Short mmCIF file of C-alpha atoms and ligand atoms in Angstrom, two decimals:
data_model
loop_
_atom_site.label_atom_id
_atom_site.label_comp_id
_atom_site.label_asym_id
_atom_site.label_seq_id
_atom_site.Cartn_x
_atom_site.Cartn_y
_atom_site.Cartn_z
CA MET A 68 0.01 -0.01 0.00
CA LYS A 69 1.18 3.49 -0.85
CA ARG A 70 1.56 6.20 1.77
CA THR A 71 -0.90 9.06 1.91
CA LYS A 72 0.45 12.55 2.54
CA VAL A 73 -0.72 14.30 5.67
CA VAL A 74 -2.17 17.15 3.62
CA GLU A 75 -4.47 14.61 1.90
CA ILE A 76 -5.31 12.71 5.10
CA LEU A 77 -6.54 15.93 6.72
CA LYS A 78 -8.88 16.60 3.84
CA SER A 79 -10.20 13.05 3.62
CA VAL A 80 -13.51 11.93 5.13
CA ASP A 81 -13.02 8.32 4.04
CA TYR A 82 -13.51 7.11 7.60
CA GLY A 83 -12.83 3.44 8.15
CA LYS A 84 -10.27 3.27 5.37
CA GLU A 85 -6.83 1.81 6.06
CA VAL A 86 -4.00 4.28 5.37
CA ILE A 87 -0.25 4.56 5.76
CA VAL A 88 1.35 7.84 6.80
CA LYS A 89 5.06 8.53 7.09
CA GLY A 90 6.71 11.46 8.76
CA TRP A 91 8.51 12.93 11.72
CA VAL A 92 7.24 13.12 15.28
CA ARG A 93 6.41 16.59 16.50
CA THR A 94 5.06 15.65 19.89
CA HIS A 95 4.25 12.47 21.78
CA ARG A 96 2.16 12.40 24.93
CA ASP A 97 0.25 9.68 26.67
CA SER A 98 -2.56 9.13 29.07
CA LYS A 99 -2.89 5.76 30.80
CA SER A 100 -4.53 3.82 28.04
CA VAL A 101 -3.63 5.69 24.91
CA HIS A 102 -0.71 7.54 23.24
CA PHE A 103 -1.11 10.58 21.02
CA ILE A 104 1.55 11.22 18.41
CA ALA A 105 1.54 14.37 16.25
CA LEU A 106 3.15 13.45 12.95
CA ASN A 107 4.28 15.90 10.26
CA ASP A 108 5.56 15.02 6.82
CA GLY A 109 6.26 18.51 5.44
CA SER A 110 3.34 18.49 3.03
CA THR A 111 1.48 20.94 5.27
CA ILE A 112 2.06 22.95 8.43
CA LYS A 113 -0.55 20.74 10.12
CA ASN A 114 0.14 17.48 11.89
CA VAL A 115 -1.97 14.38 11.76
CA GLN A 116 -2.83 12.91 15.12
CA ILE A 117 -1.95 9.25 15.57
CA VAL A 118 -3.85 7.48 18.34
CA ALA A 119 -2.15 4.33 19.62
CA ASP A 120 -3.62 2.14 22.35
CA THR A 121 -1.04 1.50 25.06
CA ASP A 122 -1.84 -2.20 25.33
CA LYS A 123 -1.55 -2.87 21.56
CA PHE A 124 2.14 -1.91 21.32
CA ASP A 125 5.39 -2.73 23.01
CA ALA A 126 6.41 -0.25 25.75
CA GLU A 127 9.94 -0.20 24.22
CA LEU A 128 8.50 1.08 20.94
CA PHE A 129 6.77 3.98 22.62
CA LYS A 130 10.06 4.97 24.27
CA GLN A 131 11.61 5.39 20.81
CA ILE A 132 8.88 7.69 19.62
CA THR A 133 10.53 10.97 20.61
CA THR A 134 10.40 14.41 18.98
CA GLY A 135 12.15 14.26 15.59
CA ALA A 136 11.97 10.46 15.14
CA CYS A 137 10.80 9.21 11.76
CA LEU A 138 7.91 6.76 11.59
CA SER A 139 5.72 4.81 9.24
CA VAL A 140 2.27 4.35 10.69
CA THR A 141 -0.45 2.06 9.36
CA GLY A 142 -3.92 2.66 10.73
CA VAL A 143 -7.54 3.38 10.20
CA LEU A 144 -8.74 6.85 9.30
CA THR A 145 -11.26 7.96 11.91
CA GLU A 146 -13.31 11.02 12.65
CA SER A 147 -11.59 12.99 15.35
CA PRO A 148 -13.42 13.92 18.52
CA ALA A 149 -10.79 16.57 19.23
CA ALA A 150 -11.53 20.20 18.37
CA GLY A 151 -9.76 21.80 15.45
CA GLN A 152 -9.08 18.68 13.40
CA SER A 153 -11.41 16.49 11.38
CA SER A 154 -9.59 13.20 11.06
CA GLU A 155 -7.03 11.19 12.95
CA ILE A 156 -5.48 7.77 12.59
CA GLN A 157 -6.12 4.83 14.87
CA ALA A 158 -2.78 3.02 14.64
CA THR A 159 -2.56 -0.71 13.89
CA ALA A 160 1.17 -0.89 13.15
CA ILE A 161 4.09 1.45 13.79
CA GLU A 162 7.51 1.05 12.23
CA ILE A 163 10.38 3.23 13.34
CA TYR A 164 12.55 4.36 10.42
CA GLY A 165 14.91 6.53 12.44
CA THR A 166 15.09 7.18 16.14
CA CYS A 167 16.02 10.66 17.29
CA PRO A 168 18.35 10.90 20.30
CA SER A 169 18.01 13.67 22.87
CA ASP A 170 20.79 15.77 21.40
CA TYR A 171 18.52 16.62 18.41
CA PRO A 172 19.10 20.37 18.10
CA MET A 173 15.51 21.24 17.21
CA GLN A 174 13.98 19.44 20.15
CA LYS A 175 12.86 22.37 22.25
CA LYS A 176 10.13 24.77 21.34
CA GLY A 177 10.65 28.52 21.12
CA GLN A 178 14.34 28.47 20.21
CA SER A 179 15.68 31.75 18.84
CA PHE A 180 16.33 32.24 15.12
CA GLU A 181 19.97 33.00 15.95
CA TYR A 182 20.28 29.63 17.63
CA MET A 183 18.56 27.87 14.76
CA ARG A 184 20.92 29.45 12.16
CA GLN A 185 23.70 27.40 13.72
CA TYR A 186 21.71 24.33 12.74
CA ALA A 187 20.46 25.47 9.34
CA HIS A 188 20.56 21.85 8.21
CA MET A 189 18.02 20.84 10.85
CA ARG A 190 15.97 24.03 11.26
CA LEU A 191 14.14 23.18 8.04
CA ARG A 192 12.21 20.58 10.01
CA THR A 193 10.62 23.16 12.30
CA ASN A 194 7.13 24.57 11.74
CA THR A 195 8.35 28.07 10.95
CA PHE A 196 10.93 27.02 8.40
CA GLY A 197 8.54 24.55 6.85
CA ALA A 198 6.03 27.36 6.40
CA VAL A 199 8.65 29.73 5.00
CA MET A 200 10.00 27.15 2.53
CA ARG A 201 6.56 26.19 1.26
CA ILE A 202 5.75 29.86 0.72
CA ARG A 203 9.12 30.37 -0.98
CA HIS A 204 8.25 27.56 -3.39
CA ASN A 205 4.86 29.08 -4.05
CA MET A 206 6.34 32.48 -4.77
CA ALA A 207 8.70 30.96 -7.34
CA ILE A 208 5.71 29.28 -9.04
CA ALA A 209 3.74 32.53 -8.97
CA ILE A 210 6.61 34.43 -10.61
CA HIS A 211 6.98 31.96 -13.45
CA LYS A 212 3.22 31.83 -13.88
CA TYR A 213 2.86 35.61 -13.98
CA PHE A 214 5.52 36.08 -16.62
CA HIS A 215 4.48 33.08 -18.68
CA GLU A 216 0.85 34.23 -18.70
CA HIS A 217 1.95 37.70 -19.77
CA GLY A 218 4.05 36.53 -22.69
CA TYR A 219 7.54 36.85 -21.19
CA PHE A 220 10.23 34.30 -22.00
CA TYR A 221 12.36 32.81 -19.20
CA PHE A 222 15.87 33.74 -20.26
CA HIS A 223 19.02 32.28 -18.66
CA THR A 224 21.85 34.71 -18.15
CA PRO A 225 25.34 33.55 -17.14
CA LEU A 226 26.54 33.37 -13.54
CA ILE A 227 30.17 33.84 -14.51
CA THR A 228 30.89 37.20 -16.09
CA ALA A 229 33.87 39.15 -17.35
CA SER A 230 32.25 42.58 -17.05
CA ASP A 231 32.65 44.40 -13.76
CA CYS A 232 30.90 47.63 -14.73
CA GLU A 233 28.12 47.33 -12.17
CA GLY A 234 29.60 46.20 -8.92
CA ALA A 235 33.21 47.28 -8.70
CA GLY A 236 34.59 45.89 -5.48
CA GLN A 237 31.42 43.95 -4.74
CA MET A 238 32.21 40.96 -6.90
CA PHE A 239 33.48 37.51 -6.07
CA GLN A 240 36.33 36.52 -8.33
CA VAL A 241 36.24 33.23 -10.18
CA THR A 242 39.61 31.71 -10.92
CA THR A 243 41.45 28.42 -11.26
CA LYS A 244 44.77 30.15 -10.62
CA ASN A 245 47.08 28.96 -7.90
CA LEU A 246 46.63 31.72 -5.35
CA TYR A 247 49.97 30.89 -3.72
CA ASP A 248 51.86 31.54 -6.95
CA LEU A 249 50.31 34.43 -8.88
CA LYS A 250 52.15 35.69 -11.97
CA LYS A 251 52.38 39.47 -12.11
CA ASP A 252 53.53 41.95 -14.74
CA GLU A 253 56.17 44.66 -14.15
CA ASN A 254 53.54 46.95 -12.57
CA GLY A 255 52.58 44.26 -10.08
CA SER A 256 49.20 43.55 -11.73
CA ILE A 257 48.10 39.94 -11.85
CA ILE A 258 48.34 38.35 -15.33
CA TYR A 259 45.09 36.60 -16.25
CA ASP A 260 46.06 35.36 -19.72
CA ASP A 261 46.69 31.88 -18.34
CA ASP A 262 43.57 31.82 -16.17
CA PHE A 263 40.68 29.54 -17.13
CA PHE A 264 38.85 32.13 -19.21
CA GLY A 265 41.95 34.03 -20.26
CA LYS A 266 40.73 37.09 -18.43
CA GLN A 267 39.57 38.17 -15.02
CA THR A 268 36.10 36.83 -14.24
CA SER A 269 33.60 37.07 -11.38
CA LEU A 270 30.20 35.87 -10.24
CA THR A 271 27.42 38.03 -11.59
CA VAL A 272 25.87 40.86 -9.56
CA SER A 273 22.92 41.12 -11.98
CA GLY A 274 21.68 39.49 -15.16
CA GLN A 275 20.34 42.75 -16.54
CA LEU A 276 22.91 43.56 -19.20
CA GLU A 277 22.56 40.15 -20.83
CA GLY A 278 18.80 40.37 -20.14
CA GLU A 279 18.68 43.45 -22.35
CA LEU A 280 20.25 41.41 -25.15
CA GLY A 281 17.45 38.86 -24.73
CA ALA A 282 14.70 41.47 -24.59
CA THR A 283 15.88 43.24 -27.72
CA ALA A 284 15.48 39.92 -29.56
CA LEU A 285 12.44 38.32 -27.92
CA GLY A 286 10.56 41.48 -26.97
CA GLN A 287 10.15 40.67 -23.31
CA ILE A 288 12.11 38.31 -21.08
CA TYR A 289 12.70 37.64 -17.42
CA THR A 290 15.53 36.08 -15.58
CA PHE A 291 15.26 34.27 -12.27
CA GLY A 292 18.52 33.06 -10.83
CA PRO A 293 21.25 33.38 -8.21
CA THR A 294 23.09 36.66 -7.85
CA PHE A 295 26.23 37.34 -5.85
CA ARG A 296 27.37 40.47 -4.07
CA ALA A 297 30.40 40.62 -1.83
CA GLU A 298 28.98 43.47 0.20
CA ASN A 299 30.29 43.35 3.67
CA SER A 300 27.21 44.98 5.08
CA ASN A 301 25.77 42.43 7.53
CA THR A 302 22.26 43.90 7.48
CA PRO A 303 19.07 41.88 7.96
CA ARG A 304 18.24 42.63 4.28
CA HIS A 305 21.45 41.68 2.45
CA LEU A 306 22.84 38.28 1.50
CA ALA A 307 26.03 37.55 -0.38
CA GLU A 308 24.13 35.02 -2.48
CA PHE A 309 20.52 35.79 -3.26
CA TRP A 310 18.01 35.17 -6.03
CA MET A 311 16.89 37.89 -8.32
CA ILE A 312 14.06 38.21 -10.79
CA GLU A 313 14.79 40.63 -13.66
CA PRO A 314 12.20 41.25 -16.35
CA GLU A 315 13.30 43.38 -19.30
CA VAL A 316 10.68 44.74 -21.69
CA CYS A 317 10.88 46.54 -25.02
CA PHE A 318 8.70 49.44 -26.05
CA ILE A 319 7.69 50.62 -22.59
CA ASP A 320 7.90 53.97 -20.88
CA MET A 321 8.19 54.83 -17.22
CA GLU A 322 4.42 54.62 -16.59
CA ASP A 323 4.24 51.16 -18.17
CA LEU A 324 7.20 50.06 -16.09
CA MET A 325 5.60 51.21 -12.83
CA ASP A 326 2.34 49.52 -13.83
CA LEU A 327 4.27 46.29 -14.40
CA GLU A 328 6.10 46.52 -11.06
CA GLU A 329 2.87 47.12 -9.20
CA ASP A 330 0.79 44.51 -11.03
CA PHE A 331 3.50 41.87 -10.71
CA ILE A 332 4.07 42.30 -7.01
CA LYS A 333 0.33 42.36 -6.27
CA TYR A 334 -0.08 39.13 -8.26
CA CYS A 335 2.60 37.44 -6.15
CA VAL A 336 1.12 38.66 -2.84
CA LYS A 337 -2.36 37.58 -3.94
CA TRP A 338 -0.99 34.19 -4.92
CA ALA A 339 0.37 33.78 -1.39
CA LEU A 340 -2.97 34.72 0.17
CA ASP A 341 -4.85 32.31 -2.12
CA ASN A 342 -2.44 29.38 -2.01
CA CYS A 343 -0.56 29.50 1.30
CA LYS A 344 -3.45 30.04 3.69
CA ASP A 345 -2.42 27.56 6.42
CA ASP A 346 1.20 28.67 6.43
CA LEU A 347 0.29 32.36 6.51
CA GLU A 348 -2.13 31.78 9.35
CA PHE A 349 0.58 30.00 11.26
CA LEU A 350 3.08 32.87 10.65
CA ASN A 351 0.44 35.44 11.45
CA LYS A 352 -0.11 33.77 14.80
CA MET A 353 3.50 33.00 15.72
CA ILE A 354 5.68 35.63 14.00
CA ASP A 355 3.79 38.76 13.06
CA LYS A 356 0.20 39.47 14.11
CA GLY A 357 -0.24 42.11 11.43
CA LEU A 358 0.98 39.95 8.54
CA ILE A 359 -2.20 38.87 6.75
CA GLU A 360 -3.76 42.30 7.13
CA ARG A 361 -0.65 43.91 5.63
CA LEU A 362 -0.70 41.53 2.68
CA GLN A 363 -4.39 42.21 2.06
CA SER A 364 -3.89 45.93 2.20
CA VAL A 365 -1.00 45.87 -0.26
CA ILE A 366 -3.10 44.23 -2.98
CA LYS A 367 -5.96 46.68 -2.44
CA GLU A 368 -4.01 49.95 -2.46
CA ASP A 369 -2.64 51.96 -5.32
CA PHE A 370 1.06 52.43 -4.82
CA VAL A 371 2.16 56.05 -4.41
CA ARG A 372 4.27 57.30 -7.35
CA LEU A 373 6.68 59.84 -6.02
CA PRO A 374 9.40 61.77 -7.84
CA TYR A 375 12.65 61.86 -5.81
CA THR A 376 12.58 65.67 -5.66
CA LYS A 377 9.11 65.63 -4.11
CA GLY A 378 10.34 62.97 -1.68
CA ILE A 379 13.18 65.18 -0.55
CA GLU A 380 10.70 68.04 0.01
CA ILE A 381 8.59 65.79 2.23
CA LEU A 382 11.64 64.60 4.21
CA GLN A 383 12.98 68.10 4.72
CA GLU A 384 9.57 69.29 5.80
CA ALA A 385 9.54 66.44 8.36
CA VAL A 386 12.96 67.49 9.65
CA LYS A 387 11.68 71.06 10.00
CA ASN A 388 8.84 69.73 12.10
CA GLY A 389 11.17 67.94 14.45
CA LYS A 390 11.69 64.51 12.82
CA LYS A 391 15.24 63.24 13.57
CA PHE A 392 17.18 61.25 10.95
CA GLU A 393 20.66 59.86 11.42
CA PHE A 394 21.69 60.69 7.82
CA PRO A 395 21.22 63.96 5.85
CA CYS A 396 18.59 64.20 3.13
CA ASN A 397 19.68 67.03 0.90
CA TRP A 398 18.81 67.01 -2.79
CA GLY A 399 21.37 64.73 -4.38
CA ASP A 400 21.81 62.39 -1.41
CA ASP A 401 21.06 58.69 -1.79
CA LEU A 402 18.15 57.95 0.51
CA ALA A 403 18.96 55.85 3.56
CA SER A 404 16.66 53.10 4.72
CA GLU A 405 15.34 55.38 7.53
CA HIS A 406 14.19 57.91 4.90
CA GLU A 407 12.53 55.25 2.75
CA ARG A 408 10.78 53.84 5.79
CA TYR A 409 9.58 57.24 6.94
CA LEU A 410 7.94 57.86 3.58
CA VAL A 411 6.37 54.41 3.34
CA GLU A 412 5.46 53.68 6.96
CA GLU A 413 4.74 57.07 8.46
CA TYR A 414 3.97 59.55 5.72
CA PHE A 415 2.06 57.64 3.04
CA LYS A 416 1.43 54.40 4.96
CA LYS A 417 1.54 52.41 1.72
CA PRO A 418 4.08 51.26 -0.86
CA VAL A 419 5.87 53.98 -2.77
CA ILE A 420 7.43 53.87 -6.21
CA MET A 421 10.12 56.50 -6.21
CA THR A 422 11.16 57.93 -9.57
CA ASN A 423 13.43 60.43 -11.33
CA TYR A 424 16.51 60.17 -9.12
CA PRO A 425 19.60 62.36 -9.47
CA LYS A 426 21.75 60.85 -12.19
CA ALA A 427 24.84 60.77 -9.98
CA ILE A 428 23.40 58.24 -7.48
CA LYS A 429 22.09 55.79 -10.10
CA ALA A 430 23.59 53.34 -12.61
CA PHE A 431 25.03 54.46 -15.94
CA TYR A 432 22.36 52.81 -18.07
CA MET A 433 19.32 54.72 -16.79
CA LYS A 434 17.48 57.00 -19.22
CA ILE A 435 18.24 60.67 -18.63
CA ASP A 436 15.17 62.89 -18.11
CA GLU A 437 14.62 65.68 -20.59
CA LYS A 438 13.86 68.34 -17.99
CA LYS A 439 15.95 69.12 -14.92
CA PRO A 440 13.84 69.34 -11.75
CA ILE A 441 13.18 72.56 -9.85
CA PHE A 442 13.84 72.39 -6.11
CA ASN A 443 13.39 75.41 -3.80
CA GLY A 444 13.04 77.56 -6.92
CA LYS A 445 16.37 76.41 -8.34
CA GLU A 446 17.17 74.13 -11.24
CA MET A 447 18.92 70.96 -10.04
CA GLU A 448 21.24 68.46 -11.72
CA GLU A 449 20.01 65.93 -14.32
CA THR A 450 17.72 63.13 -13.18
CA VAL A 451 17.12 59.63 -14.54
CA GLN A 452 14.06 57.39 -14.97
CA GLY A 453 14.69 55.02 -12.09
CA THR A 454 11.59 53.43 -10.54
CA ASP A 455 12.41 51.83 -7.19
CA VAL A 456 9.64 50.21 -5.20
CA LEU A 457 9.79 50.86 -1.44
CA PHE A 458 7.83 48.58 0.87
CA PRO A 459 6.81 48.76 4.52
CA ALA A 460 9.15 46.88 6.85
CA ILE A 461 11.54 46.10 3.99
CA GLY A 462 12.60 49.30 2.29
CA GLU A 463 13.72 48.78 -1.32
CA ILE A 464 12.22 45.61 -2.75
CA ILE A 465 12.53 46.48 -6.46
CA GLY A 466 15.13 48.54 -8.28
CA GLY A 467 14.08 49.40 -11.82
CA SER A 468 14.53 51.88 -14.64
CA VAL A 469 13.84 52.82 -18.20
CA ARG A 470 17.15 52.29 -20.00
CA GLU A 471 19.02 54.96 -21.93
CA GLU A 472 18.50 54.00 -25.58
CA SER A 473 20.62 56.72 -27.17
CA TYR A 474 24.04 55.41 -28.17
CA ASP A 475 25.69 58.79 -27.74
CA LYS A 476 24.25 59.55 -24.33
CA LEU A 477 25.17 56.09 -23.08
CA ILE A 478 28.77 56.46 -24.36
CA ASN A 479 28.96 59.79 -22.54
CA GLU A 480 27.94 58.21 -19.29
CA ILE A 481 30.36 55.34 -19.65
CA LYS A 482 33.21 57.73 -20.38
CA SER A 483 32.41 60.20 -17.63
CA ARG A 484 32.17 57.38 -15.10
CA ASP A 485 35.41 55.71 -16.23
CA ILE A 486 33.70 52.40 -16.89
CA PRO A 487 36.12 50.11 -18.77
CA MET A 488 34.85 50.37 -22.37
CA LYS A 489 36.50 47.33 -23.79
CA ASP A 490 34.34 45.10 -21.63
CA MET A 491 31.18 46.88 -22.76
CA TRP A 492 31.30 46.62 -26.56
CA TRP A 493 28.69 43.90 -26.77
CA TYR A 494 26.26 45.83 -24.57
CA LEU A 495 26.70 48.96 -26.66
CA ASP A 496 25.77 46.97 -29.74
CA THR A 497 22.13 46.97 -28.46
CA ARG A 498 22.14 50.74 -28.93
CA LYS A 499 24.10 50.62 -32.16
CA PHE A 500 22.00 48.07 -34.03
CA GLY A 501 18.27 48.75 -33.94
CA SER A 502 18.15 50.49 -30.58
CA CYS A 503 14.72 50.62 -28.95
CA PRO A 504 13.02 52.10 -25.89
CA HIS A 505 13.03 49.54 -23.11
CA GLY A 506 13.16 49.07 -19.37
CA GLY A 507 13.06 46.56 -16.60
CA PHE A 508 13.63 45.93 -12.96
CA GLY A 509 15.26 43.65 -10.42
CA LEU A 510 13.27 42.14 -7.56
CA GLY A 511 15.22 40.54 -4.74
CA PHE A 512 13.44 37.20 -4.25
CA GLU A 513 14.33 36.99 -0.56
CA ARG A 514 13.07 40.52 0.08
CA LEU A 515 9.73 39.44 -1.38
CA ILE A 516 9.77 36.38 0.89
CA LEU A 517 10.57 38.59 3.87
CA PHE A 518 7.53 40.67 3.08
CA VAL A 519 5.19 37.76 2.44
CA THR A 520 6.24 35.77 5.55
CA GLY A 521 6.71 38.61 8.03
CA MET A 522 10.13 37.19 8.92
CA GLN A 523 12.60 39.76 10.20
CA ASN A 524 15.93 38.53 8.92
CA ILE A 525 16.81 37.67 5.34
CA ARG A 526 18.99 34.82 6.66
CA ASP A 527 15.80 33.06 7.70
CA VAL A 528 14.00 33.02 4.34
CA ILE A 529 16.64 31.11 2.32
CA PRO A 530 17.52 27.53 3.20
CA PHE A 531 21.28 28.03 3.46
CA PRO A 532 22.27 31.70 3.84
CA ARG A 533 25.60 33.05 2.60
CA THR A 534 26.72 36.13 4.51
CA PRO A 535 30.10 37.52 5.61
CA LYS A 536 31.96 34.78 7.51
CA THR A 537 29.16 32.24 6.96
CA ALA A 538 29.11 29.59 4.28
CA ASP A 539 28.26 26.50 6.29
CA PHE A 540 26.00 23.69 5.13
P1 ATP B 963 20.14 48.04 -1.53
O1 ATP B 963 20.18 49.54 -1.62
O2 ATP B 963 19.06 47.54 -0.66
O3 ATP B 963 21.47 47.43 -1.29
P2 ATP B 963 20.50 47.89 -4.37
O4 ATP B 963 20.17 49.30 -4.81
O5 ATP B 963 21.92 47.53 -4.26
O6 ATP B 963 19.71 47.57 -3.01
P3 ATP B 963 19.74 46.75 -6.90
O7 ATP B 963 21.12 46.70 -7.42
O8 ATP B 963 18.78 47.70 -7.50
O9 ATP B 963 19.76 46.89 -5.32
O10 ATP B 963 19.14 45.25 -6.98
C1 ATP B 963 17.74 44.98 -7.23
C2 ATP B 963 17.08 44.31 -6.04
O11 ATP B 963 17.82 43.21 -5.56
C3 ATP B 963 16.95 45.17 -4.81
O12 ATP B 963 15.80 46.00 -4.93
C4 ATP B 963 16.78 44.18 -3.70
O13 ATP B 963 15.44 43.68 -3.65
C5 ATP B 963 17.66 43.06 -4.18
N1 ATP B 963 18.99 43.02 -3.52
C6 ATP B 963 20.05 43.85 -3.79
N2 ATP B 963 21.11 43.49 -3.06
C7 ATP B 963 20.74 42.43 -2.30
C8 ATP B 963 21.42 41.61 -1.37
N3 ATP B 963 22.71 41.80 -1.06
N4 ATP B 963 20.71 40.61 -0.80
C9 ATP B 963 19.41 40.40 -1.11
N5 ATP B 963 18.74 41.11 -2.01
C10 ATP B 963 19.38 42.15 -2.59
MN1 MN B 964 23.14 47.38 -2.56
#
């Protein structure tokens, strides 16, 4: 007989039927005549209750049924008298696959997330991580579904790259060189001719540049893959290895891009509400009492669309009225997380798409606005068509922009920023041969999962986090 998953058992009303369930013991308690075992197999946050009569089984067997042990249970599906569950299993046979000694690190309830990170290989078996991982899976499905249904092609960009224009100093090098015996030229620079790729290479910080090549052939594409940034920042929102979703679309303007960002993210959040009900209810109860309400409100509200210059006005007004920020917010400054959160959480109380940033604080490929903004009666520096989405509790969740399509303007930017040109020839060809208006964005997958689960630390929404000084498991 085949096993039935717990998720199916709990839906079934086939009382009297013989079933087999297999899974791990969550709890085991006994009264005089009967033992209750809560069994979980990962298919759902919920456990199935196994009822085993004390006199039908060996006392030694019961001793081995401890938290974390793995069992196969044969029994009869019965209607449960207990509140809050419909069916349970009256056990006829119990086989122990794996006992679980008392040094099992996930034995106690209520352990801290810091503690559990030391046992990332075992924490997956807890209720919270089970819920987070099932939601993570569902979000990946929602993302593919959204883009597939909207005519985007899933496009695979390389993880190893030779261009370092985007993340100077933030990249992990890839080499097969013997690090104890590096050949150098007369200036002391490392010679890469004899390295695997014949040049210096790194892990990608973004698939966008190659994504643009795909979009300008297929019309609209998206990438969804691992991304690497050697940023030594140690914040609860940064990983050294994270997953990024990067759609790139031809023939759109800034309004279209913002519509896409908003529609896409609402689709994902709605998918979670529709498909992850049990897990969200669990997280809402255990982690964040405001979670479900926050998710529901995000899909109902129109996101605020706020030009950077207007944002600075609001922030400076707040400072005038006594609001204290750690960092300055003059026109031209990159906004700190405290500024973003003030706008989203205190001022507007809903998600904000911030646009038209000063050129100097944004990447070289963003489309330059035609008009310079007026601030305090004065004309400011040039701005670009960036469209970052700022979320409550998270800050930046999406970084997007319309791309500069003019060959000449792009060359100017590359030159004035001293970006090594020889590495960029293939990218420039998109502007040289049949250039077109286009744009796209990058969504950090784990930031989306943070938002959807209400978890506080990005290390707790990826199975095996990579952060400074941590690459275990
Ligand atoms: P931040 O200012 O938060 O560092 P960023 O401006 O460097 O973000 P982008 O380069 O625009 O981010 O990347 C696009 C998206 O990727 C971000 O909006 C964010 O959701 C995500 N992201 C960026 N860096 C990380 C990281 N180190 N770990 C996890 N997600 C990240
Ligand atoms: Mn960053």
